[in-house]
Phi, psi and omega in degrees: 000143178227155175258126184235153179282176181303140172219132182307332180290348179263359184302319181291328177292321177301312179298309186294318179298318181288318178300323181301309183286324180298313180293332179292322186249335189218206174238147178290130183252164182306319180293326175302309182301315180303310183288322187278329183286336177212069186295330180294311181290323189265351176235297185299309183291348179257019175092009179265182182221149173227135179238149182232143170266122185240125177243115188055243180255010183256137171273118186246356179193164180198164171197162182230155169241121182246134181301133178230005181165175183304319181232022178237132176234152177261128174278127182206172175053042176275127182212147175230137179304137184309319182284358177245001178293147182087004180253016178065022179292319177300320179293322178293319176298314182295319177299317178298315180298320180294316177299315179300315181298321178293321178297328179274004180059036175287150180267329190204145170244140174237162174206155175241138182212198179223138183295348176290338184268069185303316182298316180295315181297323177300315180295316181300315180296321179301326181270004173103000176294142177235150179288138176229163180302140181261143179289164174268160175057050178286160179293330178261123178287337182283344182287121176228010175212141176238138179228157176215157176227122175274128184268000000 
């Protein structure tokens, strides 16, 4: 398995992987649709990054970094194909993102999640993310926890 950067040919995999987990646990929200339907224009072209876990010719996982300040990015849209969960793909993606963020001299990563997602929260904590106060009136109604990692 390898971690590869965004390629327009992977845009549909980014959308499909994310819709799968969102629909499994929650409801698709307007910001999901906005980001997933045209990820190149709404993430890449706005200074963000998308990474993919690729096994042979299959995209089996993904995640994005979205600008949240000059040296702060938000980790989001992390997804792993259901039949590949439990194979540490999320951890490999996260490890890659942390290395990439340090190379880019970022100061901090933030993320928003939900306490219902125990496996994801376990991985974030394992990598050093800590819970911080969450803002009110967020764009995602499912977000009930905010975490950050100082790099």
